[in-house]
Short mmCIF file of C-alpha atoms in Angstrom, two decimals:
data_model
loop_
_atom_site.label_atom_id
_atom_site.label_comp_id
_atom_site.label_asym_id
_atom_site.label_seq_id
_atom_site.Cartn_x
_atom_site.Cartn_y
_atom_site.Cartn_z
CA MET C 567 -26.35 -106.70 -16.14
CA SER C 568 -24.70 -104.02 -14.01
CA GLN C 569 -26.20 -100.51 -13.71
CA PRO C 570 -24.06 -97.48 -14.79
CA LYS C 571 -22.59 -95.41 -11.97
CA ARG C 572 -24.24 -92.06 -11.26
CA LEU C 573 -22.02 -88.95 -11.05
CA ASN C 574 -22.73 -86.77 -8.03
CA PRO C 575 -23.47 -83.13 -9.04
CA PRO C 576 -20.85 -80.64 -7.86
CA SER C 577 -21.73 -79.35 -4.45
CA THR C 578 -22.65 -75.63 -4.15
CA PRO C 579 -20.30 -73.81 -1.77
CA SER C 580 -21.94 -72.55 1.36
CA ASP C 581 -21.82 -68.92 2.50
CA SER C 582 -19.25 -70.00 5.11
CA ASP C 583 -17.04 -71.42 2.38
CA LEU C 584 -17.37 -68.23 0.41
CA LYS C 585 -16.52 -66.16 3.47
CA ARG C 586 -13.34 -68.19 4.13
CA ALA C 587 -12.30 -67.87 0.49
CA ALA C 588 -12.97 -64.14 0.55
CA ASN C 589 -10.85 -63.71 3.69
CA GLU C 590 -7.98 -65.57 1.99
CA LYS C 591 -8.21 -63.31 -1.07
CA TYR C 592 -8.22 -60.28 1.24
CA ARG C 593 -5.07 -61.61 2.96
CA LEU C 594 -3.40 -61.88 -0.45
CA GLY C 595 -4.46 -58.35 -1.37
CA GLN C 596 -6.82 -59.55 -4.13
CA PHE C 597 -9.63 -57.17 -3.16
CA GLU C 598 -11.76 -57.42 -6.30
CA GLU C 599 -11.92 -61.24 -6.03
CA ALA C 600 -12.73 -60.94 -2.32
CA ILE C 601 -15.57 -58.53 -3.07
CA ALA C 602 -17.00 -60.95 -5.64
CA LEU C 603 -16.93 -63.78 -3.10
CA TYR C 604 -18.68 -61.67 -0.42
CA SER C 605 -21.27 -60.68 -2.99
CA ALA C 606 -21.92 -64.38 -3.65
CA ALA C 607 -22.25 -65.01 0.09
CA ILE C 608 -24.72 -62.12 0.41
CA ALA C 609 -26.75 -63.59 -2.44
CA LEU C 610 -27.03 -66.81 -0.41
CA VAL C 611 -27.73 -65.11 2.92
CA PRO C 612 -29.02 -61.54 2.35
CA SER C 613 -29.73 -61.08 6.06
CA ALA C 614 -26.08 -61.53 7.20
CA ALA C 615 -25.13 -58.03 8.36
CA SER C 616 -21.47 -58.99 8.86
CA TYR C 617 -21.10 -59.83 5.15
CA TYR C 618 -22.15 -56.28 4.19
CA THR C 619 -19.75 -54.85 6.76
CA GLN C 620 -16.85 -56.94 5.42
CA ARG C 621 -17.62 -56.04 1.81
CA ALA C 622 -17.76 -52.36 2.82
CA LYS C 623 -14.27 -52.72 4.27
CA LEU C 624 -12.97 -54.02 0.94
CA LEU C 625 -14.78 -51.32 -1.06
CA CYS C 626 -13.26 -48.68 1.19
CA ARG C 627 -9.77 -50.07 0.48
CA LEU C 628 -10.42 -49.56 -3.24
CA GLY C 629 -11.67 -45.98 -2.74
CA ARG C 630 -15.27 -46.88 -3.64
CA TYR C 631 -16.61 -44.94 -0.69
CA GLU C 632 -20.20 -44.41 -1.84
CA GLU C 633 -20.71 -48.18 -2.35
CA ALA C 634 -19.08 -48.87 1.04
CA ILE C 635 -21.43 -46.39 2.75
CA ALA C 636 -24.44 -48.13 1.15
CA ASP C 637 -23.30 -51.52 2.48
CA CYS C 638 -22.78 -50.04 5.97
CA HIS C 639 -26.27 -48.58 6.02
CA THR C 640 -27.70 -51.94 4.95
CA ALA C 641 -25.82 -53.68 7.77
CA ILE C 642 -27.14 -51.14 10.29
CA GLN C 643 -30.73 -51.63 9.05
CA ILE C 644 -30.36 -55.39 9.52
CA ASP C 645 -28.79 -55.05 12.99
CA PRO C 646 -29.40 -51.52 14.34
CA LYS C 647 -28.01 -52.14 17.82
CA GLY C 648 -25.28 -54.67 17.28
CA ASN C 649 -23.25 -53.25 14.39
CA VAL C 650 -20.92 -50.58 15.77
CA ASN C 651 -18.27 -51.44 13.18
CA ALA C 652 -20.66 -50.57 10.32
CA SER C 653 -21.28 -47.11 11.83
CA LEU C 654 -17.56 -46.52 12.35
CA ARG C 655 -16.73 -47.60 8.80
CA ALA C 656 -19.52 -45.45 7.33
CA GLY C 657 -18.20 -42.49 9.35
CA LYS C 658 -14.71 -43.03 7.92
CA CYS C 659 -16.02 -43.18 4.35
CA HIS C 660 -18.04 -39.99 4.81
CA LEU C 661 -14.96 -38.28 6.20
CA LEU C 662 -12.82 -39.38 3.26
CA LEU C 663 -15.46 -37.88 0.96
CA GLY C 664 -15.27 -34.62 2.91
CA GLN C 665 -18.80 -35.13 4.26
CA VAL C 666 -17.94 -34.07 7.79
CA ASP C 667 -21.52 -33.63 9.08
CA GLN C 668 -22.54 -37.12 7.90
CA ALA C 669 -19.40 -38.58 9.45
CA TYR C 670 -20.29 -36.84 12.72
CA VAL C 671 -23.75 -38.50 12.69
CA MET C 672 -22.32 -41.97 12.10
CA TYR C 673 -19.68 -41.66 14.84
CA ARG C 674 -22.31 -40.37 17.23
CA ASN C 675 -24.56 -43.35 16.42
CA ALA C 676 -21.66 -45.74 17.08
CA LEU C 677 -21.02 -44.10 20.47
CA ARG C 678 -24.70 -44.25 21.38
CA THR C 679 -24.81 -47.93 20.42
CA ASP C 680 -21.80 -48.76 22.60
CA PRO C 681 -20.73 -45.90 24.92
CA THR C 682 -17.75 -47.95 26.15
CA ASN C 683 -16.29 -48.64 22.71
CA THR C 684 -12.81 -47.09 22.66
CA HIS C 685 -12.77 -46.63 18.87
CA ALA C 686 -16.16 -44.91 18.95
CA ILE C 687 -15.03 -42.57 21.75
CA ASN C 688 -11.80 -41.62 19.95
CA ARG C 689 -13.45 -41.17 16.54
CA PHE C 690 -16.22 -38.99 17.98
CA GLN C 691 -13.73 -36.71 19.74
CA ARG C 692 -11.71 -36.46 16.56
CA ILE C 693 -14.71 -35.64 14.36
CA GLU C 694 -15.70 -32.82 16.72
CA SER C 695 -12.24 -31.27 16.24
CA ILE C 696 -12.51 -31.75 12.46
CA ARG C 697 -15.93 -30.09 12.36
CA SER C 698 -14.48 -27.10 14.17
CA SER C 699 -11.60 -26.89 11.66
CA VAL C 700 -13.95 -27.09 8.68
CA ASP C 701 -16.13 -24.31 10.15
CA ASN C 702 -13.03 -22.16 10.60
CA ILE C 703 -11.91 -22.81 7.02
CA LYS C 704 -15.31 -21.84 5.65
CA GLU C 705 -15.25 -18.65 7.73
CA HIS C 706 -11.77 -17.74 6.45
CA LEU C 707 -12.83 -18.40 2.86
CA THR C 708 -15.90 -16.21 3.26
CA ARG C 709 -13.66 -13.35 4.44
CA ASN C 710 -11.04 -13.99 1.71
CA GLU C 711 -8.46 -14.80 4.40
CA TRP C 712 -6.57 -17.15 2.12
CA LYS C 713 -3.45 -17.57 4.20
CA SER C 714 -5.38 -18.48 7.34
CA ALA C 715 -7.69 -20.80 5.42
CA ASN C 716 -4.74 -22.56 3.79
CA LYS C 717 -2.97 -23.01 7.13
CA GLU C 718 -6.09 -24.49 8.75
CA LEU C 719 -6.70 -26.71 5.71
CA LYS C 720 -3.15 -28.10 5.75
CA LEU C 721 -3.56 -28.99 9.42
CA LEU C 722 -6.89 -30.66 8.70
CA ILE C 723 -5.40 -32.71 5.87
CA ARG C 724 -2.46 -33.81 8.00
CA ASN C 725 -4.78 -34.94 10.79
CA THR C 726 -7.17 -36.86 8.54
CA VAL C 727 -5.87 -38.06 5.15
CA VAL C 728 -2.08 -37.72 5.59
CA ASP C 729 -1.30 -35.93 2.27
CA ASP C 730 -2.70 -34.24 -0.83
CA THR C 731 -3.02 -37.47 -2.81
CA HIS C 732 -6.19 -38.66 -1.07
CA LEU C 733 -8.14 -35.45 -0.57
CA PRO C 734 -11.92 -35.21 -0.60
CA PHE C 735 -13.13 -33.34 -3.69
CA GLN C 736 -14.33 -30.29 -1.76
CA TRP C 737 -11.10 -30.02 0.21
CA ALA C 738 -9.08 -30.22 -3.01
CA LEU C 739 -11.18 -27.34 -4.39
CA TRP C 740 -10.44 -25.29 -1.27
CA ARG C 741 -6.74 -26.13 -1.53
CA ALA C 742 -6.67 -25.05 -5.18
CA GLU C 743 -8.50 -21.77 -4.54
CA CYS C 744 -6.29 -20.84 -1.58
CA SER C 745 -3.20 -21.62 -3.67
CA VAL C 746 -4.44 -19.36 -6.49
CA HIS C 747 -4.71 -16.37 -4.17
CA LEU C 748 -1.39 -17.22 -2.48
CA LYS C 749 0.24 -17.48 -5.95
CA GLN C 750 1.36 -21.08 -5.38
CA TRP C 751 0.94 -21.97 -9.04
CA SER C 752 2.49 -25.47 -8.96
CA THR C 753 0.06 -26.51 -6.20
CA VAL C 754 -2.86 -25.14 -8.22
CA LEU C 755 -1.87 -27.18 -11.26
CA ARG C 756 -1.41 -30.29 -9.12
CA MET C 757 -4.84 -29.85 -7.54
CA ILE C 758 -6.50 -29.32 -10.93
CA LYS C 759 -4.95 -32.56 -12.20
CA TYR C 760 -6.10 -34.41 -9.06
CA LEU C 761 -9.64 -33.00 -9.35
CA ARG C 762 -9.84 -34.09 -12.99
CA GLN C 763 -8.93 -37.63 -11.89
CA LEU C 764 -11.73 -37.60 -9.33
CA ASP C 765 -14.23 -36.19 -11.82
CA PRO C 766 -13.25 -36.57 -15.50
CA GLN C 767 -16.56 -35.08 -16.64
CA PRO C 768 -16.94 -31.32 -17.31
CA ASN C 769 -17.17 -29.79 -13.86
CA PRO C 770 -18.12 -26.11 -13.33
CA GLU C 771 -16.11 -25.86 -10.10
CA ILE C 772 -12.93 -27.09 -11.79
CA MET C 773 -13.54 -24.65 -14.65
CA TYR C 774 -13.84 -21.84 -12.11
CA ILE C 775 -10.43 -22.75 -10.64
CA LYS C 776 -8.93 -22.80 -14.15
CA ALA C 777 -10.38 -19.35 -14.82
CA GLN C 778 -8.81 -18.01 -11.63
CA LEU C 779 -5.45 -19.48 -12.64
CA ALA C 780 -5.58 -17.85 -16.09
CA TYR C 781 -6.62 -14.49 -14.62
CA TYR C 782 -4.23 -14.24 -11.69
CA GLN C 783 -1.14 -16.01 -13.05
CA GLU C 784 -0.98 -14.51 -16.55
CA TYR C 785 -3.86 -12.02 -16.81
CA ASP C 786 -5.12 -14.02 -19.78
CA THR C 787 -8.57 -12.47 -19.81
CA GLN C 788 -9.84 -14.28 -22.89
CA ARG C 789 -9.03 -17.73 -21.51
CA ALA C 790 -10.47 -16.79 -18.11
CA ILE C 791 -13.69 -15.55 -19.73
CA ASP C 792 -13.97 -18.77 -21.76
CA TYR C 793 -13.70 -20.96 -18.64
CA LEU C 794 -16.14 -18.79 -16.68
CA THR C 795 -18.68 -18.84 -19.53
CA LYS C 796 -18.53 -22.65 -19.59
CA SER C 797 -18.79 -22.80 -15.80
CA VAL C 798 -21.97 -20.70 -15.83
CA ARG C 799 -23.36 -22.79 -18.68
CA TYR C 800 -22.96 -26.02 -16.64
CA ASP C 801 -24.07 -24.37 -13.39
CA PRO C 802 -26.34 -21.34 -13.98
CA ASP C 803 -26.58 -20.79 -10.21
CA SER C 804 -22.81 -20.30 -9.79
CA ASN C 805 -22.68 -16.78 -8.34
CA SER C 806 -18.89 -16.88 -7.95
CA ALA C 807 -18.35 -17.49 -11.67
CA LYS C 808 -20.90 -14.82 -12.62
CA MET C 809 -19.32 -12.21 -10.35
CA MET C 810 -15.78 -12.94 -11.55
CA LEU C 811 -16.90 -12.79 -15.20
CA LYS C 812 -18.43 -9.36 -14.64
CA HIS C 813 -15.39 -8.18 -12.68
CA ILE C 814 -12.93 -9.11 -15.47
CA LYS C 815 -15.02 -7.45 -18.17
CA VAL C 816 -15.32 -4.19 -16.20
CA ILE C 817 -11.58 -3.97 -15.48
CA GLU C 818 -10.54 -4.78 -19.04
CA ALA C 819 -13.00 -2.22 -20.45
CA GLN C 820 -11.50 0.48 -18.19
CA ARG C 821 -7.93 -0.48 -19.11
CA VAL C 822 -8.73 -0.30 -22.82
CA LYS C 823 -10.35 3.09 -22.21
CA GLY C 824 -7.11 4.30 -20.62
CA ILE C 825 -5.03 3.02 -23.56
CA THR C 826 -7.37 4.80 -25.97
CA ALA C 827 -6.89 8.07 -24.05
CA LEU C 828 -3.11 7.54 -24.12
CA GLU C 829 -3.11 6.99 -27.88
CA ALA C 830 -5.24 10.13 -28.34
CA ASN C 831 -2.62 12.09 -26.33
CA GLN C 832 -5.16 12.76 -23.57
CA LEU C 833 -2.42 12.11 -21.08
CA GLN C 834 -3.93 13.33 -17.82
CA ASP C 835 -7.16 11.46 -18.58
CA ALA C 836 -5.11 8.32 -19.17
CA VAL C 837 -3.30 8.79 -15.84
CA ASP C 838 -6.62 9.18 -14.01
CA ILE C 839 -8.14 6.10 -15.66
CA PHE C 840 -5.14 3.89 -14.93
CA SER C 841 -5.09 5.16 -11.33
CA ALA C 842 -8.74 4.14 -10.93
CA CYS C 843 -8.01 0.71 -12.42
CA LEU C 844 -5.21 0.16 -9.91
CA GLU C 845 -7.78 0.32 -7.11
CA MET C 846 -10.12 -2.25 -8.70
CA ASP C 847 -8.15 -5.45 -7.99
CA GLU C 848 -5.15 -5.07 -5.70
CA GLU C 849 -4.64 -8.84 -5.63
CA ASN C 850 -3.75 -9.34 -9.30
CA ASP C 851 -0.02 -8.60 -9.51
CA VAL C 852 0.33 -9.15 -13.25
CA LEU C 853 -2.59 -6.84 -14.03
CA ASN C 854 -1.38 -4.12 -11.69
CA ALA C 855 2.17 -4.32 -13.04
CA LEU C 856 0.72 -3.76 -16.50
CA LEU C 857 -1.34 -0.80 -15.26
CA TYR C 858 1.70 0.76 -13.57
CA VAL C 859 3.61 0.55 -16.87
CA ASN C 860 0.65 2.08 -18.72
CA ARG C 861 0.48 4.95 -16.24
CA ALA C 862 4.27 5.40 -16.34
CA THR C 863 4.04 5.83 -20.12
CA ALA C 864 1.54 8.67 -19.72
CA LEU C 865 3.58 10.27 -16.92
CA GLN C 866 6.75 10.15 -19.00
CA MET C 867 4.96 11.87 -21.86
CA LEU C 868 3.88 14.54 -19.34
CA LYS C 869 7.60 14.83 -18.40
CA LYS C 870 6.82 13.69 -14.86
CA TYR C 871 9.84 11.43 -14.85
CA ASN C 872 10.09 10.89 -11.10
CA GLU C 873 6.50 9.67 -10.85
CA ALA C 874 6.98 7.51 -13.94
CA LEU C 875 10.07 5.92 -12.38
CA ARG C 876 8.17 5.14 -9.18
CA ASP C 877 5.46 3.41 -11.21
CA CYS C 878 8.08 1.37 -13.10
CA ASN C 879 9.64 0.29 -9.79
CA CYS C 880 6.22 -0.78 -8.51
CA ALA C 881 5.60 -2.77 -11.70
CA ILE C 882 8.93 -4.60 -11.41
CA GLN C 883 8.32 -5.35 -7.74
CA LEU C 884 4.95 -6.93 -8.62
CA ASP C 885 6.16 -8.71 -11.76
CA PRO C 886 9.97 -9.13 -11.95
CA GLU C 887 9.60 -10.63 -15.45
CA SER C 888 7.85 -7.59 -16.95
CA LEU C 889 10.03 -6.55 -19.90
CA ALA C 890 7.75 -3.59 -20.56
CA ALA C 891 8.50 -2.26 -17.06
CA TYR C 892 12.28 -2.54 -17.56
CA SER C 893 12.05 -0.86 -20.96
CA ARG C 894 9.96 2.03 -19.63
CA ARG C 895 12.18 2.49 -16.57
CA ALA C 896 15.31 2.59 -18.73
CA SER C 897 13.72 5.23 -20.96
CA CYS C 898 12.77 7.38 -17.95
CA ALA C 899 16.23 6.89 -16.42
CA MET C 900 17.83 8.24 -19.59
CA GLU C 901 15.63 11.34 -19.34
CA ILE C 902 16.98 12.19 -15.87
CA GLU C 903 20.53 11.08 -16.75
CA ASP C 904 20.44 8.11 -14.40
CA TYR C 905 22.61 6.08 -16.76
CA LYS C 906 23.45 3.38 -14.24
CA THR C 907 19.79 2.32 -14.00
CA ALA C 908 19.33 2.61 -17.77
CA ILE C 909 22.36 0.40 -18.47
CA HIS C 910 21.18 -2.19 -15.93
CA ASP C 911 17.72 -2.35 -17.47
CA TYR C 912 18.89 -2.48 -21.10
CA ARG C 913 21.25 -5.32 -20.18
CA ARG C 914 18.33 -7.11 -18.51
CA LEU C 915 16.28 -6.69 -21.69
CA LEU C 916 19.16 -7.90 -23.86
CA GLN C 917 19.43 -11.04 -21.72
CA SER C 918 15.83 -11.86 -22.60
CA ASP C 919 16.43 -11.32 -26.33
CA LYS C 920 20.12 -11.40 -27.22
CA ARG C 921 19.50 -10.78 -30.93
CA ASN C 922 17.34 -7.69 -30.47
CA ARG C 923 19.04 -4.84 -32.34
CA ASP C 924 16.98 -2.14 -30.65
CA TYR C 925 18.12 -3.29 -27.21
CA LYS C 926 21.74 -3.37 -28.37
CA ASN C 927 21.55 0.16 -29.76
CA LEU C 928 19.81 1.52 -26.66
CA LEU C 929 22.40 -0.10 -24.40
CA LYS C 930 25.23 1.35 -26.47
CA LYS C 931 23.63 4.80 -26.31
CA ALA C 932 23.26 4.56 -22.51
CA GLU C 933 26.87 3.42 -22.08
CA GLN C 934 28.13 6.28 -24.27
CA ALA C 935 26.07 8.77 -22.30
CA ALA C 936 27.46 7.35 -19.05
CA ALA C 937 31.00 7.68 -20.39
CA ARG C 938 30.38 11.31 -21.32
CA ALA C 939 28.83 12.01 -17.94
CA GLY C 940 31.89 10.55 -16.28
CA HIS C 941 33.97 13.48 -17.55
CA THR C 942 32.49 16.12 -15.25
CA ASP C 943 33.23 19.71 -16.29
CA HIS C 944 33.06 21.72 -13.07
CA TYR C 945 33.38 25.02 -14.96
CA ALA C 946 30.45 24.12 -17.23
CA ILE C 947 28.33 23.08 -14.26
CA LEU C 948 28.78 26.49 -12.63
CA GLU C 949 28.67 28.15 -16.09
CA ILE C 950 31.90 30.08 -15.64
CA ALA C 951 35.12 30.43 -17.60
CA ARG C 952 38.36 28.76 -16.58
CA THR C 953 39.72 32.20 -15.77
CA ALA C 954 36.93 32.94 -13.24
CA SER C 955 37.97 34.51 -9.95
CA LEU C 956 37.08 33.10 -6.53
CA GLN C 957 34.35 35.71 -6.13
CA GLU C 958 32.85 34.72 -9.50
CA ILE C 959 32.97 31.08 -8.46
CA LYS C 960 31.15 31.81 -5.17
CA LYS C 961 28.53 33.91 -6.94
CA ALA C 962 27.88 31.19 -9.54
CA TYR C 963 27.71 28.56 -6.80
CA ARG C 964 25.09 30.46 -4.80
CA LYS C 965 22.99 30.97 -7.91
CA ARG C 966 23.10 27.33 -9.03
CA ALA C 967 22.74 25.89 -5.52
CA LEU C 968 19.60 27.96 -4.99
CA GLN C 969 18.26 26.91 -8.38
CA TYR C 970 18.66 23.15 -7.79
CA HIS C 971 18.24 22.96 -3.99
CA PRO C 972 16.09 19.95 -2.92
CA ASP C 973 13.82 22.20 -0.85
CA LYS C 974 12.85 24.09 -3.98
CA ASN C 975 12.55 20.91 -6.06
CA PRO C 976 10.96 18.25 -3.81
CA GLY C 977 10.96 14.82 -5.39
CA ASP C 978 12.85 16.00 -8.50
CA ILE C 979 15.62 13.44 -9.07
CA ARG C 980 17.23 15.46 -11.88
CA ALA C 981 17.47 18.56 -9.68
CA GLU C 982 18.94 16.43 -6.90
CA ILE C 983 21.67 15.18 -9.24
CA LYS C 984 22.39 18.72 -10.46
CA PHE C 985 22.62 20.00 -6.89
CA LYS C 986 25.19 17.35 -6.01
CA GLN C 987 27.21 18.29 -9.10
CA VAL C 988 27.11 21.98 -8.15
CA VAL C 989 28.33 21.21 -4.62
CA GLU C 990 31.11 19.01 -5.98
CA ALA C 991 32.17 21.66 -8.52
CA TYR C 992 32.33 24.37 -5.85
CA ASP C 993 34.27 22.08 -3.52
CA VAL C 994 36.95 21.62 -6.19
CA LEU C 995 37.11 25.11 -7.70
CA SER C 996 36.95 27.06 -4.42
CA ASP C 997 40.07 25.29 -3.14
CA SER C 998 43.23 26.59 -4.86
CA HIS C 999 45.11 23.30 -4.58
CA LYS C 1000 42.20 21.18 -5.83
CA ARG C 1001 41.59 23.64 -8.65
CA ALA C 1002 45.21 23.56 -9.79
CA SER C 1003 45.16 19.75 -9.87
CA TYR C 1004 41.86 19.78 -11.73
CA ASP C 1005 43.15 22.25 -14.35
CA ALA C 1006 46.22 20.11 -14.87
CA PHE C 1007 43.95 17.10 -15.39
CA LEU C 1008 41.92 19.01 -18.00
CA ASP C 1009 45.04 20.02 -19.90
CA ALA C 1010 46.36 16.47 -19.91
CA GLU C 1011 43.02 15.08 -20.98
CA ALA C 1012 42.70 17.63 -23.77
CA GLN C 1013 46.17 16.80 -25.06
CA GLU C 1014 45.34 13.09 -25.01
CA ILE C 1015 42.20 13.72 -27.04
CA HIS C 1016 44.12 15.91 -29.48
CA CYS C 1017 46.73 13.16 -30.02
CA ALA C 1018 44.02 10.55 -30.50
CA ALA C 1019 42.22 12.79 -32.99
CA SER C 1020 45.43 13.39 -34.95
CA ALA C 1021 46.16 9.66 -35.03
CA ALA C 1022 42.65 8.91 -36.24
CA ALA C 1023 42.96 11.58 -38.93
CA SER C 1024 46.28 10.12 -40.08
CA ARG C 1025 44.75 6.66 -40.33
CA THR C 1026 41.90 8.08 -42.40
CA SER C 1027 44.35 9.85 -44.72
CA ARG C 1028 46.42 6.70 -45.24
CA ALA C 1029 43.29 4.70 -45.96
CA ARG C 1030 42.21 7.21 -48.58
CA ARG C 1031 45.62 7.06 -50.26
CA ARG C 1032 45.45 3.27 -50.35
CA GLU C 1033 42.06 3.53 -52.00
CA GLY C 1034 43.63 5.73 -54.68
CA LYS C 1035 41.86 8.92 -53.60
CA THR C 1036 43.75 12.23 -53.90
CA THR C 1037 44.37 14.19 -50.78
CA ALA C 1038 43.58 17.44 -52.63
CA SER C 1039 39.84 16.66 -52.62
CA SER C 1040 39.91 15.44 -49.04
CA PRO C 1041 38.99 17.66 -46.08
CA PRO C 1042 41.73 18.70 -43.66
CA PRO C 1043 42.65 15.87 -41.27
CA HIS C 1044 40.96 17.47 -38.30
CA GLU C 1045 37.64 17.69 -40.15
CA GLY C 1046 37.38 13.94 -40.10
CA THR C 1047 37.21 13.93 -36.32
CA ILE C 1048 34.58 16.63 -35.79
CA ASN C 1049 30.79 16.16 -35.97
CA LEU C 1050 28.30 19.03 -35.72
CA SER C 1051 24.99 18.88 -33.89
CA ALA C 1052 22.25 21.39 -33.02
CA PRO C 1053 23.77 24.58 -34.52
CA GLY C 1054 22.11 27.81 -33.45
CA ASP C 1055 22.50 30.82 -31.20
CA ASN C 1056 26.26 30.74 -31.73
CA THR C 1057 26.47 27.58 -29.58
CA ILE C 1058 27.29 24.22 -31.12
CA THR C 1059 27.89 20.79 -29.66
CA VAL C 1060 30.91 19.15 -31.24
CA GLU C 1061 31.86 15.47 -31.07
CA LEU C 1062 35.61 15.06 -31.25
CA ASN C 1063 36.89 11.48 -31.25
CA GLY C 1064 33.93 10.25 -29.23
CA MET C 1065 34.09 13.17 -26.74
CA PHE C 1066 31.41 15.86 -26.70
CA PHE C 1067 32.13 19.58 -26.15
CA LYS C 1068 29.90 22.65 -26.15
CA VAL C 1069 31.75 25.44 -27.98
CA PHE C 1070 31.15 28.97 -29.17
CA SER C 1071 31.32 29.53 -32.90
CA SER C 1072 31.64 32.12 -35.61
CA ARG C 1073 30.41 31.41 -39.08
CA ASP C 1074 31.18 32.58 -42.62
CA ASP C 1075 28.66 32.55 -45.40
CA GLN C 1076 29.48 31.23 -48.84
CA ALA C 1077 30.08 34.71 -50.21
CA GLY C 1078 33.05 35.11 -47.94
CA GLU C 1079 31.69 37.85 -45.71
CA SER C 1080 33.48 38.64 -42.47
CA PRO C 1081 32.60 36.24 -39.64
CA ALA C 1082 30.27 37.41 -36.93
CA ALA C 1083 31.91 38.40 -33.70
CA ALA C 1084 32.39 35.21 -31.72
CA PRO C 1085 32.06 34.99 -27.95
CA THR C 1086 35.05 34.02 -25.91
CA ALA C 1087 36.65 30.61 -25.63
CA ALA C 1088 35.05 27.18 -25.48
CA THR C 1089 34.20 25.70 -22.12
CA LYS C 1090 36.50 22.77 -22.70
CA GLY C 1091 38.72 21.54 -25.49
CA ILE C 1092 42.00 21.84 -27.32
CA THR C 1093 44.05 24.90 -28.16
CA GLY C 1094 43.84 25.63 -31.89
CA GLN C 1095 41.28 26.43 -34.56
CA TYR C 1096 39.28 23.83 -36.51
CA HIS C 1097 36.68 24.07 -39.27
CA ALA C 1098 33.76 21.88 -40.27
CA ASN C 1099 30.92 22.28 -42.72
CA ASN C 1100 27.39 21.41 -41.62
CA GLY C 1101 26.36 20.33 -45.11
CA ASN C 1102 24.05 23.30 -45.65
CA GLY C 1103 26.61 25.80 -46.91
CA TRP C 1104 27.70 27.20 -43.57
CA THR C 1105 31.26 26.77 -42.38
CA TYR C 1106 31.70 26.85 -38.62
CA SER C 1107 34.94 27.92 -37.03
CA PHE C 1108 35.79 26.45 -33.62
CA ARG C 1109 38.37 27.87 -31.31
CA PHE C 1110 39.26 25.48 -28.49
CA SER C 1111 41.18 26.75 -25.50
#
């Protein structure tokens, strides 16, 4: 009877077989499988230093630098004098982790092991240069020399890890902090995202960078304080976070104090407080733009329009998107009759909010004021009648020129504008030919206004008739084109068909008493007499000439 055949047990692969298989997987780019095979070979022969070195190479390719360094150190312990490659690979891993001093030690050990090794010589020279760069970066950071630190850091990155996608954690932190202070916000956000990938767990250093971003980019103090509080909670020894937290609270308390003084109408106190705040953090553009606007508000209320305008300009230079700065500058520009600036700023505001009724009304008001200012009355500027003699013109010019001269009004923009108007008026009225042409222009302009007013009155009358209203109860046609404002002291401003004139008036009371003696003719207008009632029982009589 035949015996059954015995099956031979499967043979266990040798470490050499595992090594060959691992090398094939490495060639195919299957690094995880290759690592598993080298691990199996190490389990068979734990004293094979080359297996640890090869596994470290694979771990390094996968970015598992700490594990690779551990394998390199094991290989060096097994073969202290014959494993230069392990020292070189450990040095590279330390460098990729930003551990420059440890990398220096490993490259030095490799060079000591084999002083003729070309790779060891080159790597050691390179690490010496890198150490010098890192020392320079740290020195720049200590002195808050952000631009220099960033320049040195970019050079270091280019010479070691090629780009920002494979930065050591500490270098990424430096890159983010430099970018915050250089206002390179997109780089900051990119670095924060990269740091979170390297360390998904709550990290106090990343929170500190986020706090800086919130504070410097938007002056979002609450968000910055929240991040800093968390940073200190995770790292109670973080002096940077503690100092920044204190700094923000002090500045915000002072700013609120200034706003409180402004609301209490303690204007000079508010100016002083905001001025002190502006010296507390010159680096934060958004904060300082806000402080300039706050101070400009107080200065405008003190009627220091020129200083207020300068503050508004500073705010816009620091933060071109500050709507509050444009609004305040436009308001100050209207005060000094700089209508061009006011119109520009109100248009800028309207672009940001096209449905804002307030902006539309303010723009319309500025444009109307500019249109009125465009009709310069040289006689009114010198405060003389149209019949004034040359001597009267010269006398009025000397008086007004002295009053508004820049030497007597340094820094006063309104006085500067008035002085230019006085010079222009004298230039026209002191020359007989220019004056004659100017008078002819006034007459033609007045006649044009009169015709427009009559046409408007006729349209109003026809409209009333169409509505079935009797003309007997309607005011005279010219009354529909005249609006009164600021009556008093026998001087009234009249709006006639959109044009404004300052006229002298006489008035009758309701009892029909004789009118008070009226001064001479209006400074500008239309020949004829018109009447309008101010709604309070007084009838004003206007004589245009």
